[in-house]
PDB file of C-alpha atoms in Angstrom:
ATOM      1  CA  UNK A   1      21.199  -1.211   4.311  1.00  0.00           C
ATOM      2  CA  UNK A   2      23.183  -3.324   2.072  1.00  0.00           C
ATOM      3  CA  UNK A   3      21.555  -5.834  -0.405  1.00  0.00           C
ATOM      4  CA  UNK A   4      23.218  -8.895   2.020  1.00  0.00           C
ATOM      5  CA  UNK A   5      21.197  -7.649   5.028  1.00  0.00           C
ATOM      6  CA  UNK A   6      18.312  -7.321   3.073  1.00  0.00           C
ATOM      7  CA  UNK A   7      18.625 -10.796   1.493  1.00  0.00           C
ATOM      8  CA  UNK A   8      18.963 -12.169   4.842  1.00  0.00           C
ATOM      9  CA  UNK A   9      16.433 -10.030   6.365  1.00  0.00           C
ATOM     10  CA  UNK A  10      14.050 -11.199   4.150  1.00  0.00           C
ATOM     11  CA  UNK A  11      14.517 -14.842   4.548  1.00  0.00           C
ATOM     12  CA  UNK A  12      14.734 -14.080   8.343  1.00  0.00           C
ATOM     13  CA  UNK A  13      11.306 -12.887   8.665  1.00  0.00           C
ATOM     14  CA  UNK A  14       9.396 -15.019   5.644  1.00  0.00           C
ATOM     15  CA  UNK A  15      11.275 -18.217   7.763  1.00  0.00           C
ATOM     16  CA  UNK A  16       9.477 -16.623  11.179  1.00  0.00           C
ATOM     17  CA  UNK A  17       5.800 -16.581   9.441  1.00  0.00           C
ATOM     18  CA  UNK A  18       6.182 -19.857   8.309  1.00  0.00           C
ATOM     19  CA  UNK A  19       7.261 -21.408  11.821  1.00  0.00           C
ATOM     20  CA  UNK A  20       9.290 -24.823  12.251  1.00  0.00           C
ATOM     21  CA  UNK A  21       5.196 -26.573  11.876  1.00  0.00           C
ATOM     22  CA  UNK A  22       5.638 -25.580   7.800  1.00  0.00           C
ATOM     23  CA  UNK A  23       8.234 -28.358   7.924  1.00  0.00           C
ATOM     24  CA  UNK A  24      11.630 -28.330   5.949  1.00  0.00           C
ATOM     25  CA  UNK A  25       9.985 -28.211   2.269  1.00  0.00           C
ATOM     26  CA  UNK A  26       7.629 -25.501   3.551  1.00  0.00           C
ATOM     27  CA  UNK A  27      10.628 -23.269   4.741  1.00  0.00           C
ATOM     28  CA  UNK A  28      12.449 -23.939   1.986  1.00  0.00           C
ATOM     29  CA  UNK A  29       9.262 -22.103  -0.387  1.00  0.00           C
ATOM     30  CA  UNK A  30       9.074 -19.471   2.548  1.00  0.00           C
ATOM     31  CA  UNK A  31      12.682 -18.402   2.406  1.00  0.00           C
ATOM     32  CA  UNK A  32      12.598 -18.451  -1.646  1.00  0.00           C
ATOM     33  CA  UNK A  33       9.491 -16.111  -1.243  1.00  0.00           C
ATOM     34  CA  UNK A  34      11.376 -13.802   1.390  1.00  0.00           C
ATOM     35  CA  UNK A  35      14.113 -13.608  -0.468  1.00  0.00           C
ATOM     36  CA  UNK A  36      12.548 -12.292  -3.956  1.00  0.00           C
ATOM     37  CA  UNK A  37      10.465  -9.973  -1.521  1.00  0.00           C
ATOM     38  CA  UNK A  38      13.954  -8.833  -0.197  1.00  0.00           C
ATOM     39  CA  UNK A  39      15.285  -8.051  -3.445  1.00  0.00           C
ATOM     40  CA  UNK A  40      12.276  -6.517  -5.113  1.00  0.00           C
ATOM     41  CA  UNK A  41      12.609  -3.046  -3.745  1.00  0.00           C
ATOM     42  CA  UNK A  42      15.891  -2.116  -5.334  1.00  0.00           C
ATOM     43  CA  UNK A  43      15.019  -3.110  -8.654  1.00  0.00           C
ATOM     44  CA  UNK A  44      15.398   0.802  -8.474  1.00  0.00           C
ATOM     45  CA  UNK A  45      19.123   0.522  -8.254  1.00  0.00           C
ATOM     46  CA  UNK A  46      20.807   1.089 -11.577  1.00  0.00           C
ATOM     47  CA  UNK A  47      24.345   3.357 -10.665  1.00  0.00           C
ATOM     48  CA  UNK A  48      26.020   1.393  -7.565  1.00  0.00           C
ATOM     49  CA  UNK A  49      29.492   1.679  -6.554  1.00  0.00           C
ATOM     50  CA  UNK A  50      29.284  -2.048  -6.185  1.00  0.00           C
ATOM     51  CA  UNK A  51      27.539  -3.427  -9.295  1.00  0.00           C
ATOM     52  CA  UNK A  52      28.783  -7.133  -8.622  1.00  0.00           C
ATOM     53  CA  UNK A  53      27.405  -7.282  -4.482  1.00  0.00           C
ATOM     54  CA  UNK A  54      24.154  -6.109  -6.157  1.00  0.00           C
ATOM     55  CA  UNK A  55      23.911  -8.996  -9.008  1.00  0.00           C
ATOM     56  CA  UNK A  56      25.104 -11.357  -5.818  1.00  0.00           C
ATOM     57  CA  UNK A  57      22.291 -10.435  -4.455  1.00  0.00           C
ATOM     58  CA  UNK A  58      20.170 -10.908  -6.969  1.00  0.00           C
ATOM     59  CA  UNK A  59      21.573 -14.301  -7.563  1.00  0.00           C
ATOM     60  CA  UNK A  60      21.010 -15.057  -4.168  1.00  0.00           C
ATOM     61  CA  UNK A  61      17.629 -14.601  -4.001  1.00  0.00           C
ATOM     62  CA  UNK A  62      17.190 -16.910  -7.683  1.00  0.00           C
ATOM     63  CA  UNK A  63      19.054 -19.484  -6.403  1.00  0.00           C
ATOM     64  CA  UNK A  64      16.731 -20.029  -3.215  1.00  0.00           C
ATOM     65  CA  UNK A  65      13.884 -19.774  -5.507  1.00  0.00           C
ATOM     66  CA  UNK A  66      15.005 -22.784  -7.971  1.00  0.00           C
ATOM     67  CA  UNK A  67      16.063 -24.979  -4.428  1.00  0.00           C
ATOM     68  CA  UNK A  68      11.934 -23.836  -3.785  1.00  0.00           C
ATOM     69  CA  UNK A  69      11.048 -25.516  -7.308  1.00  0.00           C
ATOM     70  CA  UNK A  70      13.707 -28.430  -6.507  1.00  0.00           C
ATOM     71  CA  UNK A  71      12.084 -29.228  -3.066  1.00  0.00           C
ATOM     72  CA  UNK A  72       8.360 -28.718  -4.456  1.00  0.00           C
ATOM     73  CA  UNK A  73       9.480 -31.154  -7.356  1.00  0.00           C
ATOM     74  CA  UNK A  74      10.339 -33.835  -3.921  1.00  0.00           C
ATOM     75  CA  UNK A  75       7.691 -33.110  -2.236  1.00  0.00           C
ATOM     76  CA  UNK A  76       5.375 -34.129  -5.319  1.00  0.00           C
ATOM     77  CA  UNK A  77       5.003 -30.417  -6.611  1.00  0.00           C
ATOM     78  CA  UNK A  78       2.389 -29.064  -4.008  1.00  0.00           C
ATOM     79  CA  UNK A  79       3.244 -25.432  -4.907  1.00  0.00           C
ATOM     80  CA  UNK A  80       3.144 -25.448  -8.621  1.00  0.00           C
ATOM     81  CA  UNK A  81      -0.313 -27.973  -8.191  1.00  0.00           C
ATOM     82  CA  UNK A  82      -1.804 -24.589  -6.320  1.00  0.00           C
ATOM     83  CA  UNK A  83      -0.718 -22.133  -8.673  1.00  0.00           C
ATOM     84  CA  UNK A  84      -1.875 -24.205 -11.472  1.00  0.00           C
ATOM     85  CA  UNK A  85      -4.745 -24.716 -10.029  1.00  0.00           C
ATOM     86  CA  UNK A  86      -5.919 -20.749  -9.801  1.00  0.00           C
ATOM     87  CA  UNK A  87      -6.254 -21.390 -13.280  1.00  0.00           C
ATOM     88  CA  UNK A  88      -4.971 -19.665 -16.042  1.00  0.00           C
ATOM     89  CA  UNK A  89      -6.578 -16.338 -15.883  1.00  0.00           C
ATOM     90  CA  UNK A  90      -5.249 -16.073 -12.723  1.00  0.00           C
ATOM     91  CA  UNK A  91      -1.741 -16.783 -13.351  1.00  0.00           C
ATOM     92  CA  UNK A  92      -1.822 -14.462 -16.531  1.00  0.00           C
ATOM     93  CA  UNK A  93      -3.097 -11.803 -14.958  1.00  0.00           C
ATOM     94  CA  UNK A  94      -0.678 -12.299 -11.642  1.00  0.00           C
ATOM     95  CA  UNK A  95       2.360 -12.315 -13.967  1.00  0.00           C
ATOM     96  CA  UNK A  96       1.333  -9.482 -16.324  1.00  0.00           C
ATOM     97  CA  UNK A  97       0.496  -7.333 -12.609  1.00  0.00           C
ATOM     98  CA  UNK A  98       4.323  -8.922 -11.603  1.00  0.00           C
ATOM     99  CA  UNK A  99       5.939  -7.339 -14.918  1.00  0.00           C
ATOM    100  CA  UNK A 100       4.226  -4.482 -14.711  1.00  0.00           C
ATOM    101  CA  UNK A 101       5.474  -3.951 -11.013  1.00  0.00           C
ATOM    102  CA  UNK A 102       8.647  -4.657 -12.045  1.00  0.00           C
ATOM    103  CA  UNK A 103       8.791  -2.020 -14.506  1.00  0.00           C
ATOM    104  CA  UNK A 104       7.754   0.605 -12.882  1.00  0.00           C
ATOM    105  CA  UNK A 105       9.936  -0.526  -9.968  1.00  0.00           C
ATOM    106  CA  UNK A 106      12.767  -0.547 -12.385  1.00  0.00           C
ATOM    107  CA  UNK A 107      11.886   2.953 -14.190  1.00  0.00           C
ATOM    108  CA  UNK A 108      11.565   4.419 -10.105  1.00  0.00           C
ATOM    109  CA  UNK A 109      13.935   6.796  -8.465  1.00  0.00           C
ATOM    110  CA  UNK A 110      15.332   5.221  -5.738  1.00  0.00           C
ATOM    111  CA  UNK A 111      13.650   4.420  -2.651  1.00  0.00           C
ATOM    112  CA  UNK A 112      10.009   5.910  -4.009  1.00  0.00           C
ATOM    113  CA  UNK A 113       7.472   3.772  -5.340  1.00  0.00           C
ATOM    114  CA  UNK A 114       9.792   0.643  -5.017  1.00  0.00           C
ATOM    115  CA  UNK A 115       9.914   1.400  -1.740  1.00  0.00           C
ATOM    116  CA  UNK A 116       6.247   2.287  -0.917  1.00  0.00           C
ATOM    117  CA  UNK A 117       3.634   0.515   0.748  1.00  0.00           C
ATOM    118  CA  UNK A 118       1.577   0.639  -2.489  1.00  0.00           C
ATOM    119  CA  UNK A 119       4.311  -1.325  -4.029  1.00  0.00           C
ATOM    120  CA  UNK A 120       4.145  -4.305  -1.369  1.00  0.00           C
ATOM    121  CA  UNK A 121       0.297  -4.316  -1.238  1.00  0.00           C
ATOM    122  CA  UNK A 122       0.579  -4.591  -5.423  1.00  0.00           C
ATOM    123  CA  UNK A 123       3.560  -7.342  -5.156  1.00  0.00           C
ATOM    124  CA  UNK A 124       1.875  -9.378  -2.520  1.00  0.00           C
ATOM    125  CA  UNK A 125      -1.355  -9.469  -4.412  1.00  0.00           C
ATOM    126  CA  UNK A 126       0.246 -10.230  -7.819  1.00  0.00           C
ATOM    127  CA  UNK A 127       2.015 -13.284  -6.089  1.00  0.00           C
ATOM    128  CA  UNK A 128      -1.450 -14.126  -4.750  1.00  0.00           C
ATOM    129  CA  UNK A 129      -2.722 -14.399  -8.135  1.00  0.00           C
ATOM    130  CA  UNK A 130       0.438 -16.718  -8.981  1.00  0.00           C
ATOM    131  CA  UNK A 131       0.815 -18.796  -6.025  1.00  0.00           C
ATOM    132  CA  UNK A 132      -1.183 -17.514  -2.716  1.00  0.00           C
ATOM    133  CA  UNK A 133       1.262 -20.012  -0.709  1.00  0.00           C
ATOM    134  CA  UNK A 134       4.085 -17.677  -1.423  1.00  0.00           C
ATOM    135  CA  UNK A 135       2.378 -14.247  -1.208  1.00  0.00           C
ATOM    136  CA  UNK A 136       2.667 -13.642   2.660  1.00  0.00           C
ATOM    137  CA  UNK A 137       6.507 -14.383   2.824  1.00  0.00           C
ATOM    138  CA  UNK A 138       7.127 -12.286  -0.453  1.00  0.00           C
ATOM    139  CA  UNK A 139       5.176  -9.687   1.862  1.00  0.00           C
ATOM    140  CA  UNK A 140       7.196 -10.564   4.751  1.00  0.00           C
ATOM    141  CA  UNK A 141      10.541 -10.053   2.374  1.00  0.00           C
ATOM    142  CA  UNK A 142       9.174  -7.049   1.217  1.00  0.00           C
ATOM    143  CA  UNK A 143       8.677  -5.464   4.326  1.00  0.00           C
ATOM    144  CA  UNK A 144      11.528  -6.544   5.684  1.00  0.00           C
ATOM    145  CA  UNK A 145      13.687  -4.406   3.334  1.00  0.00           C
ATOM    146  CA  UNK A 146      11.242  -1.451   4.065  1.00  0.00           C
ATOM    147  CA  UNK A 147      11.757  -1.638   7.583  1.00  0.00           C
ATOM    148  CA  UNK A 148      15.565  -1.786   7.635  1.00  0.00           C
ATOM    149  CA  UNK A 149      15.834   1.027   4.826  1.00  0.00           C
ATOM    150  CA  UNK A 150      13.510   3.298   7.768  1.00  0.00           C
ATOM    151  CA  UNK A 151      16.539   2.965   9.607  1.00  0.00           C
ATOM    152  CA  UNK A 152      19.030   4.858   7.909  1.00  0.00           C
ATOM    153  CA  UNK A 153      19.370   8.899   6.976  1.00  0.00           C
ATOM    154  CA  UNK A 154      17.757   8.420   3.620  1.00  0.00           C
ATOM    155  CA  UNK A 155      14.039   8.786   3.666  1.00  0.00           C
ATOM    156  CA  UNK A 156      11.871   6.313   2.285  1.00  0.00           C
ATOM    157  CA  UNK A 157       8.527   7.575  -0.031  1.00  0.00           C
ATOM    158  CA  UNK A 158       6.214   4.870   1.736  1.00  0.00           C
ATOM    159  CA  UNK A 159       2.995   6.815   0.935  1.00  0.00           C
ATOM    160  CA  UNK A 160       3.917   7.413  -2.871  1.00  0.00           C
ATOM    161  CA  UNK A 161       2.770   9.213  -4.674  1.00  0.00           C
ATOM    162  CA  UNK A 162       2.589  11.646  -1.925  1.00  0.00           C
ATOM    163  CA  UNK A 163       6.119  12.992  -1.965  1.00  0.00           C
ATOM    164  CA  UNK A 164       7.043  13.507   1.918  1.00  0.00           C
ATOM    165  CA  UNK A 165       9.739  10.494   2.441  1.00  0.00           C
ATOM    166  CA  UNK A 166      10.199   8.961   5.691  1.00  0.00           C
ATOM    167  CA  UNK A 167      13.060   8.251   7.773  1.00  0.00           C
ATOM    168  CA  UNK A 168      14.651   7.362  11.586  1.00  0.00           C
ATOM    169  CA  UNK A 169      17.850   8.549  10.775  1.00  0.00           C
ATOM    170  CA  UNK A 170      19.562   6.135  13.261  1.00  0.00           C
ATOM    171  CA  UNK A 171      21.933   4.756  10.837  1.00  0.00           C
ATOM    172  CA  UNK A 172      23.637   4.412   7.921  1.00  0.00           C
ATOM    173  CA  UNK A 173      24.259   2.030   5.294  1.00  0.00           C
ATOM    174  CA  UNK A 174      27.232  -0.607   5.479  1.00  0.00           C
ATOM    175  CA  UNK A 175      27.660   1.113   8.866  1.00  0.00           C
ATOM    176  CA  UNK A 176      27.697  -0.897  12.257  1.00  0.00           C
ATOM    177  CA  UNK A 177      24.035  -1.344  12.527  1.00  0.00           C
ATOM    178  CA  UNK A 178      23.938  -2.714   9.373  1.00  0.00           C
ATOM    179  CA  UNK A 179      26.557  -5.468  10.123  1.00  0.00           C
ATOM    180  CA  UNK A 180      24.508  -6.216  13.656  1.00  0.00           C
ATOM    181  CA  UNK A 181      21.284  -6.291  11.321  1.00  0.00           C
ATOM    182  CA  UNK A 182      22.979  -8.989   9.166  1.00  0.00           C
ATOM    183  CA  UNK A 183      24.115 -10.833  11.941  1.00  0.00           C
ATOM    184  CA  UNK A 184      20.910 -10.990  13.738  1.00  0.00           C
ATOM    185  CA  UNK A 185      19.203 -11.803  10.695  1.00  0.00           C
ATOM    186  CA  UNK A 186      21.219 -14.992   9.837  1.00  0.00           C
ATOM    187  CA  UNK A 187      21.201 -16.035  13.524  1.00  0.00           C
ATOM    188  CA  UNK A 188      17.083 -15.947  12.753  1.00  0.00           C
ATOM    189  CA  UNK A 189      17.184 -17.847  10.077  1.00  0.00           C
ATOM    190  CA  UNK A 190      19.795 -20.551  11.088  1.00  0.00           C
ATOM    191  CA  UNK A 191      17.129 -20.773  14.588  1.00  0.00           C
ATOM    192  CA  UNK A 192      13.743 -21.033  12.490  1.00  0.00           C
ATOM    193  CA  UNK A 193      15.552 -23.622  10.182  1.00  0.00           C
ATOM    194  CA  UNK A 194      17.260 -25.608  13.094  1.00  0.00           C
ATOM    195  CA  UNK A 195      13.696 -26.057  14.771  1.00  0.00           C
ATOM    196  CA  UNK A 196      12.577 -27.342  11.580  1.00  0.00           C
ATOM    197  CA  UNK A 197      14.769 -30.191  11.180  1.00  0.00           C
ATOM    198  CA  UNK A 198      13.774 -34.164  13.072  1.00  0.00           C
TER     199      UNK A 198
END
């Protein structure tokens, strides 16, 4: 699937596990966190035919995660109060397990350990260590992308190290199920933030 789906994917789902009771600031963190879990997989992609939809992407995803910081900042810093209160050994080791994910999801093949459900299990616990709030919607974002990459021809190495990939071979990328998963996403996410609002 393209890195627009995914974005939107991600936001989708992280804006379902919140639900509209998380309240507009709440959603706000939740679709930052889906959105950086949506992205994190193809930190594996380095050749692309489309270099600038990829670093779109990827701004995407930062720019929902400063609004995050702007509407914590509103709200009286909540988030931030949490992660600083873990305490420091906490958020050094979360960010030092964060780099070190993103490494090795950088120096990855494509869709192997990136894409692996080692990868989310290590992501979503490194974000626990750095702010717990945002660690299930990362997840969510995360799987999200996993999910819609099962779709396609290309096999996925979910179980990596083990080397068998996975695939439904029902689609393929920037194909018509893509578009329909990019629609459907955005429709999600405009619904989940429209029950939100007063």
């Amino acid at each position: 699937m393209t890195g627009k789906t995914h974005l939107a994917a991600g936001v989708g789902a992280a804006l379902l596990a919140a639900g509209p009771a998380a309240g507009l600031t709440g959603l706000v963190a939740a679709a930052a966190g889906g959105a950086a879990g949506a992205v994190l997989p193809d930190l594996d992609v380095r050749d692309t035919a489309h270099p600038w939809r990829e670093r779109l992407t990827r701004a995407g995803a930062a720019a929902l995660l400063v609004g995050a910081l702007v509407a914590d900042g509103a709200a009286g810093w909540p988030l931030v109060s949490r992660a600083a209160g873990a305490g420091l050994g906490s958020l050094a080791l979360g960010a030092a397990a964060l780099a070190a994910l993103c490494c090795a999801a950088r120096l990855s093949t494509h869709r192997s350990f990136s894409h692996s459900l080692p990868a989310l299990a290590g992501f979503a616990a490194a974000t626990h260590l750095v702010c717990a709030p945002l660690a299930p919607f990362v997840a969510a974002g995360m799987a999200s992308h996993l999910m819609l990459d099962l779709l396609t021809y290309r096999g996925l190495r979910l179980l990596w190290p083990a080397r068998r990939g996975f695939s439904l071979g029902l689609c393929r990328t920037g194909g018509v199920v893509d578009a329909c998963c990019l629609v459907a996403a955005l429709v999600i996410a405009v619904a989940s933030l429209w029950q939100a609002l007063p």
